[in-house]
XYZ file of N, CA and C in Angstrom:
753
model
N -49.604 51.111 30.644
C -50.069 49.739 30.418
C -50.158 49.039 31.783
N -51.176 48.155 31.916
C -51.352 47.441 33.174
C -50.156 46.528 33.430
N -49.643 46.407 34.653
C -48.448 45.596 34.948
C -48.611 44.153 34.567
N -49.785 43.544 34.799
C -49.961 42.133 34.455
C -49.900 41.922 32.953
N -50.462 42.841 32.181
C -50.413 42.744 30.723
C -48.986 42.856 30.217
N -48.186 43.747 30.822
C -46.791 43.904 30.413
C -46.010 42.627 30.666
N -46.246 41.932 31.797
C -45.537 40.692 32.091
C -45.919 39.610 31.100
N -47.171 39.539 30.686
C -47.610 38.521 29.720
C -46.928 38.718 28.382
N -46.787 39.927 27.955
C -46.118 40.202 26.688
C -44.657 39.797 26.756
N -44.017 39.998 27.890
C -42.612 39.627 28.034
C -42.432 38.124 27.931
N -43.287 37.354 28.560
C -43.214 35.898 28.496
C -43.437 35.415 27.077
N -44.402 36.002 26.385
C -44.687 35.626 25.001
C -43.486 35.898 24.111
N -42.787 37.003 24.308
C -41.612 37.341 23.485
C -40.487 36.347 23.714
N -40.208 35.991 24.943
C -39.156 35.042 25.246
C -39.484 33.679 24.675
N -40.728 33.237 24.784
C -41.131 31.952 24.225
C -40.980 31.917 22.730
N -41.273 33.000 22.039
C -41.121 33.062 20.577
C -39.668 32.921 20.174
N -38.786 33.571 20.909
C -37.362 33.463 20.621
C -36.885 32.030 20.819
N -37.382 31.320 21.807
C -36.990 29.938 22.043
C -37.402 29.046 20.905
N -38.577 29.248 20.344
C -39.028 28.459 19.202
C -38.148 28.715 17.991
N -37.769 29.967 17.754
C -36.915 30.300 16.609
C -35.563 29.633 16.741
N -35.003 29.639 17.941
C -33.697 29.012 18.140
C -33.776 27.516 17.913
N -34.887 26.893 18.357
C -35.031 25.448 18.141
C -35.159 25.134 16.676
N -35.873 25.969 15.940
C -36.029 25.741 14.504
C -34.708 25.850 13.787
N -33.861 26.789 14.180
C -32.536 26.910 13.552
C -31.681 25.701 13.882
N -31.808 25.186 15.093
C -31.007 24.034 15.477
C -31.383 22.782 14.737
N -32.628 22.692 14.214
C -33.066 21.490 13.505
C -32.936 21.619 12.010
N -32.164 22.595 11.556
C -31.984 22.777 10.105
C -31.328 21.558 9.490
N -31.757 21.179 8.286
C -31.213 20.000 7.597
C -30.217 20.392 6.535
N -29.442 21.458 6.799
C -28.435 21.887 5.825
C -27.373 20.826 5.678
N -26.833 20.584 4.425
C -25.852 19.515 4.191
C -24.549 19.758 4.926
N -23.911 18.648 5.314
C -22.625 18.738 6.002
C -21.509 18.356 5.051
N -20.363 18.938 5.258
C -19.203 18.640 4.416
C -18.430 17.487 5.022
N -18.151 16.449 4.206
C -17.433 15.271 4.692
C -15.992 15.635 5.018
N -15.424 14.944 5.988
C -14.035 15.191 6.374
C -13.101 14.727 5.277
N -12.089 15.524 4.933
C -11.137 15.100 3.903
C -10.295 13.934 4.389
N -9.758 13.177 3.444
C -8.916 12.028 3.770
C -7.711 12.472 4.586
N -7.495 11.777 5.708
C -6.331 12.073 6.525
C -6.537 13.226 7.486
N -7.800 13.700 7.667
C -8.063 14.814 8.564
C -9.075 14.390 9.601
N -9.149 15.130 10.714
C -10.139 14.852 11.741
C -10.968 16.091 11.971
N -12.239 15.909 12.331
C -13.119 17.042 12.563
C -13.932 16.790 13.815
N -14.325 17.854 14.475
C -15.252 17.768 15.584
C -16.586 18.287 15.100
N -17.651 17.556 15.390
C -18.956 17.947 14.893
C -20.004 17.585 15.931
N -21.222 18.065 15.746
C -22.352 17.750 16.600
C -23.397 17.055 15.765
N -23.679 15.799 16.078
C -24.671 15.010 15.364
C -25.919 14.967 16.225
N -26.932 15.750 15.848
C -28.134 15.929 16.655
C -27.715 16.470 18.023
N -27.828 15.633 19.070
C -27.448 16.090 20.406
C -26.133 15.478 20.867
N -25.485 14.675 20.011
C -24.244 13.993 20.394
C -23.042 14.673 19.758
N -22.140 15.153 20.587
C -20.899 15.744 20.078
C -19.961 14.620 19.664
N -19.367 14.758 18.502
C -18.535 13.674 17.977
C -17.213 14.204 17.440
N -16.291 13.281 17.277
C -15.015 13.526 16.607
C -14.872 12.465 15.518
N -14.583 12.895 14.296
C -14.409 11.984 13.173
C -12.932 11.920 12.795
N -12.399 10.708 12.718
C -10.995 10.514 12.378
C -10.876 9.546 11.213
N -9.846 9.737 10.404
C -9.596 8.888 9.239
C -8.211 8.287 9.365
N -8.128 6.977 9.212
C -6.843 6.292 9.294
C -6.577 5.448 8.071
N -5.335 5.400 7.646
C -4.929 4.607 6.486
C -3.966 3.526 6.936
N -4.228 2.293 6.508
C -3.337 1.182 6.813
C -2.762 0.602 5.535
N -1.477 0.360 5.502
C -0.818 -0.173 4.303
C 0.154 -1.269 4.700
N 0.013 -2.428 4.045
C 0.871 -3.575 4.298
C 1.495 -4.004 2.966
N 2.777 -4.293 2.994
C 3.494 -4.717 1.785
C 3.690 -6.228 1.802
N 3.431 -6.849 0.652
C 3.615 -8.283 0.529
C 4.210 -8.640 -0.825
N 4.606 -9.891 -0.955
C 5.160 -10.393 -2.218
C 4.057 -11.134 -2.976
N 3.676 -10.685 -4.160
C 2.596 -11.345 -4.902
C 2.970 -12.767 -5.300
N 1.953 -13.625 -5.337
C 2.206 -15.041 -5.612
C 1.387 -15.580 -6.785
N 0.742 -14.702 -7.529
C -0.057 -15.132 -8.673
C 0.381 -14.362 -9.917
N 0.765 -15.083 -10.948
C 1.203 -14.468 -12.200
C 0.146 -14.716 -13.272
N -0.348 -13.644 -13.867
C -1.341 -13.750 -14.936
C -0.686 -13.386 -16.266
N -0.759 -14.308 -17.209
C -0.160 -14.125 -18.528
C -1.266 -13.814 -19.531
N -1.076 -12.762 -20.312
C -2.002 -12.427 -21.399
C -1.351 -12.805 -22.719
N -2.038 -13.615 -23.486
C -1.504 -14.002 -24.789
C -2.643 -14.143 -25.784
N -2.291 -14.158 -27.060
C -3.293 -14.272 -28.104
C -2.783 -15.109 -29.253
N -3.704 -15.617 -30.049
C -3.358 -16.356 -31.266
C -3.948 -15.608 -32.451
N -3.235 -15.646 -33.570
C -3.616 -14.861 -34.740
C -3.445 -15.705 -35.994
N -4.401 -15.603 -36.899
C -4.330 -16.313 -38.175
C -4.898 -15.433 -39.272
N -4.364 -15.585 -40.485
C -4.839 -14.838 -41.650
C -5.078 -15.802 -42.808
N -6.021 -15.468 -43.660
C -6.329 -16.303 -44.817
C -7.254 -15.591 -45.779
N -7.481 -16.242 -46.921
C -8.327 -15.631 -47.951
C -9.805 -15.899 -47.728
N -10.150 -16.956 -46.982
C -11.531 -17.319 -46.721
C -11.819 -17.199 -45.228
N -13.011 -16.735 -44.919
C -13.364 -16.515 -43.521
C -13.367 -17.813 -42.733
N -14.042 -18.842 -43.267
C -14.149 -20.099 -42.540
C -12.785 -20.763 -42.336
N -11.965 -20.764 -43.380
C -10.649 -21.374 -43.277
C -9.768 -20.625 -42.275
N -9.858 -19.304 -42.286
C -9.064 -18.506 -41.347
C -9.486 -18.783 -39.911
N -10.786 -18.891 -39.699
C -11.281 -19.165 -38.352
C -10.866 -20.558 -37.889
N -10.857 -21.537 -38.809
C -10.416 -22.884 -38.453
C -8.940 -22.901 -38.078
N -8.123 -22.184 -38.834
C -6.690 -22.127 -38.524
C -6.454 -21.500 -37.147
N -7.178 -20.433 -36.883
C -7.024 -19.785 -35.579
C -7.494 -20.713 -34.466
N -8.597 -21.404 -34.675
C -9.136 -22.303 -33.650
C -8.171 -23.446 -33.354
N -7.527 -23.960 -34.390
C -6.563 -25.043 -34.192
C -5.391 -24.576 -33.346
N -4.916 -23.350 -33.596
C -3.815 -22.805 -32.813
C -4.258 -22.524 -31.378
N -5.491 -22.040 -31.218
C -6.015 -21.779 -29.882
C -6.124 -23.069 -29.077
N -6.497 -24.157 -29.749
C -6.591 -25.432 -29.053
C -5.217 -25.897 -28.583
N -4.177 -25.625 -29.369
C -2.819 -25.955 -28.946
C -2.447 -25.204 -27.670
N -2.854 -23.945 -27.589
C -2.578 -23.147 -26.388
C -3.281 -23.763 -25.180
N -4.536 -24.141 -25.341
C -5.288 -24.736 -24.240
C -4.642 -26.043 -23.788
N -4.301 -26.889 -24.767
C -3.698 -28.185 -24.432
C -2.354 -28.017 -23.726
N -1.538 -27.080 -24.209
C -0.218 -26.867 -23.607
C -0.349 -26.293 -22.200
N -1.293 -25.382 -22.013
C -1.497 -24.812 -20.682
C -1.863 -25.901 -19.682
N -2.708 -26.841 -20.099
C -3.075 -27.935 -19.203
C -1.884 -28.854 -18.934
N -1.032 -29.061 -19.950
C 0.163 -29.871 -19.737
C 1.110 -29.215 -18.732
N 1.059 -27.891 -18.664
C 1.906 -27.161 -17.725
C 1.278 -27.056 -16.333
N 0.158 -27.743 -16.148
C -0.461 -27.777 -14.826
C -1.460 -26.675 -14.557
N -1.889 -25.946 -15.578
C -2.863 -24.869 -15.390
C -4.261 -25.473 -15.268
N -4.970 -25.151 -14.209
C -6.322 -25.652 -14.000
C -7.290 -24.980 -14.969
N -8.384 -25.658 -15.259
C -9.375 -25.105 -16.187
C -9.918 -23.764 -15.711
N -10.072 -23.619 -14.395
C -10.586 -22.359 -13.848
C -9.611 -21.205 -14.017
N -8.331 -21.517 -14.248
C -7.305 -20.483 -14.387
C -6.984 -20.150 -15.842
N -7.736 -20.734 -16.774
C -7.522 -20.475 -18.200
C -8.818 -19.935 -18.785
N -8.791 -18.699 -19.250
C -10.017 -18.060 -19.730
C -9.791 -17.373 -21.069
N -10.770 -17.512 -21.961
C -10.756 -16.764 -23.221
C -11.240 -15.350 -22.951
N -10.504 -14.373 -23.398
C -10.863 -12.969 -23.158
C -11.516 -12.309 -24.359
N -11.250 -12.806 -25.566
C -11.901 -12.235 -26.747
C -11.698 -13.166 -27.947
N -12.640 -13.106 -28.877
C -12.551 -13.819 -30.151
C -13.048 -12.868 -31.237
N -12.306 -12.773 -32.334
C -12.720 -11.861 -33.402
C -12.349 -12.421 -34.772
N -13.160 -12.095 -35.759
C -12.898 -12.419 -37.164
C -13.202 -11.167 -37.969
N -12.196 -10.623 -38.634
C -12.361 -9.346 -39.320
C -11.861 -9.424 -40.764
N -12.545 -8.741 -41.667
C -12.069 -8.698 -43.059
C -10.876 -7.764 -43.193
N -10.027 -8.045 -44.162
C -8.917 -7.160 -44.517
C -9.196 -6.589 -45.900
N -8.918 -5.295 -46.053
C -9.266 -4.588 -47.291
C -8.013 -4.170 -48.059
N -8.232 -3.833 -49.311
C -7.133 -3.330 -50.131
C -6.806 -1.897 -49.717
N -5.834 -1.313 -50.419
C -5.394 0.027 -50.052
C -6.493 1.073 -50.202
N -7.450 0.823 -51.057
C -8.549 1.769 -51.241
C -9.652 1.575 -50.216
N -9.572 0.497 -49.451
C -10.578 0.248 -48.426
C -11.920 -0.183 -48.978
N -11.951 -0.743 -50.191
C -13.225 -1.114 -50.807
C -13.375 -2.616 -50.984
N -12.357 -3.277 -51.446
C -12.437 -4.707 -51.744
C -11.808 -5.524 -50.626
N -12.482 -6.616 -50.251
C -11.966 -7.529 -49.232
C -10.897 -8.418 -49.854
N -9.727 -8.399 -49.255
C -8.616 -9.214 -49.767
C -8.373 -10.464 -48.921
N -8.975 -10.539 -47.771
C -8.781 -11.699 -46.907
C -9.383 -11.445 -45.536
N -9.023 -12.304 -44.585
C -9.590 -12.218 -43.244
C -8.492 -12.466 -42.210
N -8.727 -11.932 -41.027
C -7.838 -12.188 -39.892
C -8.694 -12.602 -38.702
N -8.218 -13.593 -37.988
C -8.938 -14.103 -36.821
C -8.019 -14.068 -35.609
N -8.593 -13.704 -34.459
C -7.812 -13.586 -33.224
C -8.599 -14.139 -32.046
N -7.863 -14.704 -31.092
C -8.448 -15.123 -29.817
C -7.460 -14.806 -28.712
N -7.964 -14.188 -27.648
C -7.115 -13.822 -26.523
C -7.342 -14.740 -25.331
N -6.288 -14.939 -24.555
C -6.356 -15.811 -23.382
C -5.755 -15.115 -22.167
N -6.307 -15.447 -21.006
C -5.735 -15.051 -19.722
C -5.392 -16.341 -18.984
N -4.104 -16.503 -18.651
C -3.624 -17.730 -18.018
C -3.031 -17.369 -16.657
N -3.571 -17.974 -15.600
C -3.067 -17.746 -14.253
C -2.085 -18.851 -13.877
N -0.886 -18.449 -13.525
C 0.167 -19.392 -13.134
C 0.409 -19.247 -11.635
N 0.072 -20.293 -10.887
C 0.169 -20.240 -9.430
C 1.492 -20.788 -8.901
N 2.120 -21.666 -9.649
C 3.406 -22.220 -9.252
C 4.508 -21.336 -9.829
N 5.038 -20.443 -8.998
C 6.016 -19.480 -9.485
C 7.329 -20.138 -9.905
N 7.638 -21.285 -9.338
C 8.885 -21.969 -9.706
C 8.827 -22.490 -11.141
N 7.622 -22.751 -11.639
C 7.460 -23.289 -12.981
C 6.887 -22.279 -13.970
N 6.669 -21.058 -13.523
C 6.009 -20.052 -14.370
C 6.833 -19.727 -15.604
N 8.142 -19.548 -15.440
C 8.984 -19.212 -16.583
C 8.986 -20.307 -17.630
N 9.026 -21.563 -17.191
C 8.994 -22.691 -18.125
C 7.664 -22.755 -18.861
N 6.576 -22.476 -18.153
C 5.252 -22.498 -18.783
C 5.131 -21.414 -19.846
N 5.640 -20.231 -19.562
C 5.584 -19.139 -20.533
C 6.385 -19.493 -21.776
N 7.559 -20.082 -21.576
C 8.396 -20.474 -22.714
C 7.695 -21.527 -23.570
N 7.041 -22.491 -22.919
C 6.355 -23.547 -23.661
C 5.180 -22.997 -24.460
N 4.450 -22.058 -23.898
C 3.305 -21.472 -24.598
C 3.745 -20.624 -25.784
N 4.817 -19.871 -25.598
C 5.274 -18.990 -26.675
C 5.940 -19.755 -27.807
N 6.321 -21.002 -27.558
C 7.006 -21.803 -28.570
C 6.045 -22.589 -29.461
N 4.756 -22.349 -29.330
C 3.772 -23.117 -30.094
C 3.711 -22.716 -31.563
N 4.209 -21.548 -31.912
C 4.193 -21.138 -33.311
C 4.206 -19.634 -33.447
N 4.430 -19.175 -34.693
C 4.499 -17.735 -34.941
C 3.165 -17.037 -34.694
N 2.089 -17.798 -34.733
C 0.776 -17.187 -34.525
C 0.448 -16.914 -33.077
N 1.292 -17.379 -32.165
C 1.066 -17.138 -30.735
C 1.790 -15.854 -30.333
N 1.061 -14.926 -29.739
C 1.617 -13.636 -29.341
C 1.531 -13.496 -27.825
N 2.679 -13.474 -27.177
C 2.731 -13.255 -25.735
C 2.682 -11.749 -25.493
N 1.602 -11.278 -24.883
C 1.341 -9.838 -24.822
C 1.784 -9.176 -23.528
N 1.826 -9.921 -22.439
C 2.266 -9.302 -21.188
C 1.951 -10.160 -19.985
N 2.507 -9.776 -18.832
C 2.265 -10.481 -17.577
C 1.987 -9.461 -16.479
N 1.278 -9.893 -15.453
C 1.031 -9.047 -14.285
C 0.984 -9.912 -13.044
N 1.448 -9.346 -11.926
C 1.468 -10.063 -10.656
C 0.350 -9.559 -9.747
N -0.177 -10.459 -8.924
C -1.189 -10.092 -7.939
C -1.142 -11.115 -6.807
N -2.089 -10.986 -5.860
C -2.159 -11.905 -4.733
C -3.289 -12.908 -4.964
N -2.979 -14.183 -4.783
C -4.025 -15.198 -4.901
C -5.049 -15.037 -3.782
N -4.604 -14.654 -2.597
C -5.485 -14.424 -1.453
C -4.878 -13.309 -0.612
N -5.548 -12.160 -0.607
C -5.016 -11.013 0.135
C -5.749 -10.774 1.451
N -6.510 -11.768 1.930
C -7.311 -11.570 3.138
C -6.441 -11.322 4.371
N -5.325 -12.040 4.489
C -4.441 -11.844 5.644
C -3.817 -10.450 5.615
N -3.377 -10.029 4.435
C -2.793 -8.692 4.313
C -3.833 -7.610 4.600
N -5.059 -7.811 4.134
C -6.123 -6.836 4.393
C -6.431 -6.744 5.885
N -6.421 -7.881 6.585
C -6.684 -7.869 8.022
C -5.629 -7.051 8.760
N -4.368 -7.225 8.380
C -3.295 -6.455 9.006
C -3.410 -4.965 8.664
N -3.761 -4.665 7.415
C -3.929 -3.262 7.014
C -5.104 -2.629 7.753
N -6.156 -3.405 7.986
C -7.332 -2.898 8.709
C -6.970 -2.538 10.148
N -6.208 -3.416 10.800
C -5.786 -3.137 12.174
C -4.924 -1.876 12.235
N -4.019 -1.741 11.265
C -3.158 -0.552 11.238
C -3.970 0.713 10.998
N -4.979 0.625 10.151
C -5.801 1.794 9.854
C -6.613 2.236 11.064
N -7.164 1.266 11.820
C -7.937 1.607 13.017
C -7.037 2.241 14.063
N -5.829 1.712 14.224
C -4.883 2.319 15.178
C -4.542 3.746 14.767
N -4.360 3.973 13.469
C -4.037 5.321 12.995
C -5.202 6.281 13.250
N -6.426 5.796 13.039
C -7.595 6.645 13.291
C -7.713 6.977 14.775
N -7.455 6.010 15.632
C -7.526 6.250 17.070
C -6.484 7.274 17.502
N -5.274 7.161 16.965
C -4.225 8.120 17.300
C -4.616 9.531 16.873
N -5.210 9.622 15.702
C -5.635 10.934 15.215
C -6.746 11.515 16.080
N -7.685 10.680 16.474
C -8.786 11.149 17.317
C -8.281 11.588 18.685
N -7.317 10.845 19.253
C -6.739 11.236 20.542
C -6.073 12.612 20.446
N -5.350 12.848 19.371
C -4.682 14.139 19.188
C -5.706 15.269 19.092
N -6.772 15.027 18.362
C -7.790 16.059 18.200
C -8.495 16.344 19.517
N -8.799 15.294 20.261
C -9.475 15.484 21.540
C -8.585 16.253 22.515
N -7.300 15.901 22.545
C -6.375 16.596 23.439
C -6.240 18.062 23.051
N -6.153 18.314 21.736
C -6.036 19.708 21.287
C -7.296 20.506 21.590
N -8.444 19.830 21.555
C -9.701 20.529 21.817
C -10.082 20.576 23.276
N -9.282 19.943 24.142
C -9.560 19.994 25.564
C -10.770 19.178 25.972
N -11.031 18.087 25.240
C -12.163 17.225 25.575
C -11.659 15.808 25.774
N -12.555 14.942 26.256
C -12.196 13.553 26.489
C -12.910 12.674 25.479
N -12.166 11.764 24.856
C -12.715 10.908 23.814
C -13.602 9.829 24.428
N -14.754 9.594 23.781
C -15.672 8.566 24.248
C -15.551 7.292 23.430
N -16.665 6.592 23.265
C -16.668 5.335 22.528
C -16.868 5.542 21.038
N -16.803 4.422 20.302
C -16.996 4.461 18.857
C -18.484 4.522 18.548
N -18.861 5.496 17.732
C -20.253 5.638 17.317
C -20.506 4.964 15.973
N -19.606 5.173 15.032
C -19.709 4.557 13.706
C -18.304 4.271 13.190
N -18.199 3.233 12.352
C -16.920 2.915 11.720
C -17.189 2.320 10.342
N -16.402 2.728 9.369
C -16.563 2.224 8.001
C -15.184 2.158 7.350
N -15.091 1.380 6.256
C -13.808 1.243 5.580
C -13.996 1.310 4.071
N -12.938 1.699 3.398
C -12.902 1.731 1.939
C -11.590 1.093 1.510
N -11.705 0.002 0.770
C -10.515 -0.709 0.314
C -9.954 -0.063 -0.939
N -8.670 0.134 -0.967
C -7.995 0.690 -2.129
C -7.330 -0.456 -2.868
N -8.004 -0.950 -3.915
C -7.490 -2.113 -4.643
C -6.169 -1.767 -5.321
N -5.161 -2.603 -5.153
C -3.873 -2.330 -5.807
C -3.971 -2.517 -7.304
N -3.190 -1.764 -8.037
C -3.125 -1.918 -9.487
C -1.878 -2.710 -9.823
N -2.047 -3.983 -10.191
C -0.868 -4.809 -10.464
C -0.062 -4.236 -11.626
N 1.252 -4.166 -11.512
C 2.066 -3.695 -12.637
C 1.946 -4.662 -13.802
N 1.818 -4.103 -14.985
C 1.660 -4.916 -16.197
C 2.917 -4.773 -17.040
N 3.507 -5.904 -17.395
C 4.733 -5.897 -18.173
C 4.428 -6.417 -19.575
N 4.637 -5.576 -20.570
C 4.386 -5.978 -21.951
C 5.587 -6.731 -22.499
N 5.300 -7.769 -23.265
C 6.356 -8.584 -23.857
C 6.124 -8.689 -25.354
N 7.158 -8.450 -26.125
C 7.031 -8.572 -27.573
C 6.870 -10.019 -27.991
N 5.907 -10.308 -28.852
C 5.632 -11.677 -29.256
C 6.818 -12.349 -29.915
N 7.469 -11.679 -30.844
C 8.590 -12.291 -31.558
C 9.752 -12.566 -30.623
N 10.076 -11.603 -29.756
C 11.201 -11.788 -28.838
C 10.921 -12.912 -27.857
N 9.681 -12.975 -27.363
C 9.348 -14.020 -26.399
C 9.379 -15.381 -27.053
N 8.946 -15.481 -28.296
C 8.937 -16.767 -28.986
C 10.342 -17.261 -29.282
N 11.304 -16.342 -29.336
C 12.672 -16.735 -29.672
C 13.441 -17.242 -28.466
N 12.836 -17.189 -27.280
C 13.545 -17.632 -26.075
C 13.814 -19.127 -26.141
N 15.016 -19.543 -25.735
C 15.375 -20.960 -25.759
C 15.546 -21.516 -24.349
N 15.097 -20.776 -23.344
C 15.148 -21.254 -21.975
C 14.029 -20.572 -21.195
N 13.826 -21.008 -19.973
C 12.748 -20.459 -19.158
C 12.908 -18.946 -19.002
N 11.791 -18.239 -19.112
C 11.812 -16.780 -18.998
C 12.087 -16.401 -17.537
N 13.114 -15.588 -17.245
C 13.370 -15.173 -15.858
C 12.300 -14.200 -15.395
N 11.816 -14.377 -14.164
C 10.728 -13.563 -13.639
C 11.078 -13.078 -12.237
N 10.606 -11.879 -11.904
C 10.817 -11.312 -10.574
C 9.520 -10.656 -10.109
N 8.853 -11.184 -9.085
C 7.554 -10.653 -8.665
C 7.618 -9.314 -7.951
N 8.748 -8.997 -7.315
C 8.833 -7.732 -6.586
C 7.899 -7.725 -5.386
N 7.339 -6.562 -5.056
C 6.411 -6.442 -3.932
C 5.267 -5.518 -4.308
N 4.151 -5.650 -3.584
C 2.984 -4.811 -3.804
C 2.396 -4.416 -2.463
N 1.698 -3.276 -2.452
C 1.055 -2.768 -1.240
C -0.438 -3.089 -1.257
N -0.940 -3.469 -0.107
C -2.382 -3.617 0.112
C -2.767 -2.558 1.138
N -3.715 -1.705 0.811
C -4.064 -0.618 1.719
C -5.573 -0.413 1.768
N -6.022 0.139 2.876
C -7.430 0.504 3.026
C -7.538 1.684 3.975
N -8.681 2.343 3.936
C -8.945 3.528 4.747
C -10.164 3.284 5.631
N -10.068 3.640 6.888
C -11.206 3.538 7.795
C -11.588 4.933 8.283
N -12.863 5.148 8.420
C -13.404 6.382 8.998
C -14.126 6.019 10.283
N -13.682 6.578 11.410
C -14.228 6.245 12.717
C -14.806 7.501 13.355
N -16.048 7.405 13.801
C -16.712 8.502 14.498
C -16.784 8.157 15.994
N -16.145 8.985 16.819
C -16.133 8.798 18.268
C -17.072 9.811 18.931
N -17.624 9.432 20.050
C -18.376 10.405 20.857
C -17.387 11.183 21.727
N -17.797 12.368 22.116
C -17.034 13.160 23.088
C -17.654 12.917 24.444
N -16.860 12.359 25.366
C -17.380 11.984 26.675
C -17.751 13.228 27.475
């Protein structure tokens, strides 16, 4: 074969291999997300990166008490039963306002009117009517007295339970966010040191808030109605936490 022709074929072969390698490098195959609490080193297009996950948790004392209660009435006629229930519900609303509960903190959660049947399930023997309320008590010093006053309105009032939460958790979230970012930075530094590279700047950062689940305490209606003094309450403590994912460049 002529020498010049042989050299041309060699150049063509090398160029073809370069195109194949570039095509493999631009593959759009899916990437696996980093698990919670782990760090990974990855290459995003042409930028080498380190991804770190940090969790921040701050403990606080809840200052908002939410009371769940309901009113119940039974009767032989639908309209009369509904009127009896409505009258009792109005007493709950009036008493809540007397205890200093704002209109925005008193909400109806459900209203129902249902027939009651005989043992055979065929003939209607009467009706039952129910209305549920959610009452937010912000003054913790007076919360026990308010609960006692509401439960003392009559046998038809059923105190169903209470739960604590934060009226405003923005300050706690800010502190948890700072702690989470510090934790992510510490994790990224460890990964960079272990990999023998130098950490660069922040490329991306995101957060996911983990909403706390307020503990719910169920209270028996009859027992609560029999109380002759303010109900003793203890708010305890709750955690506010969030997770941040930070992507750093490798310098």
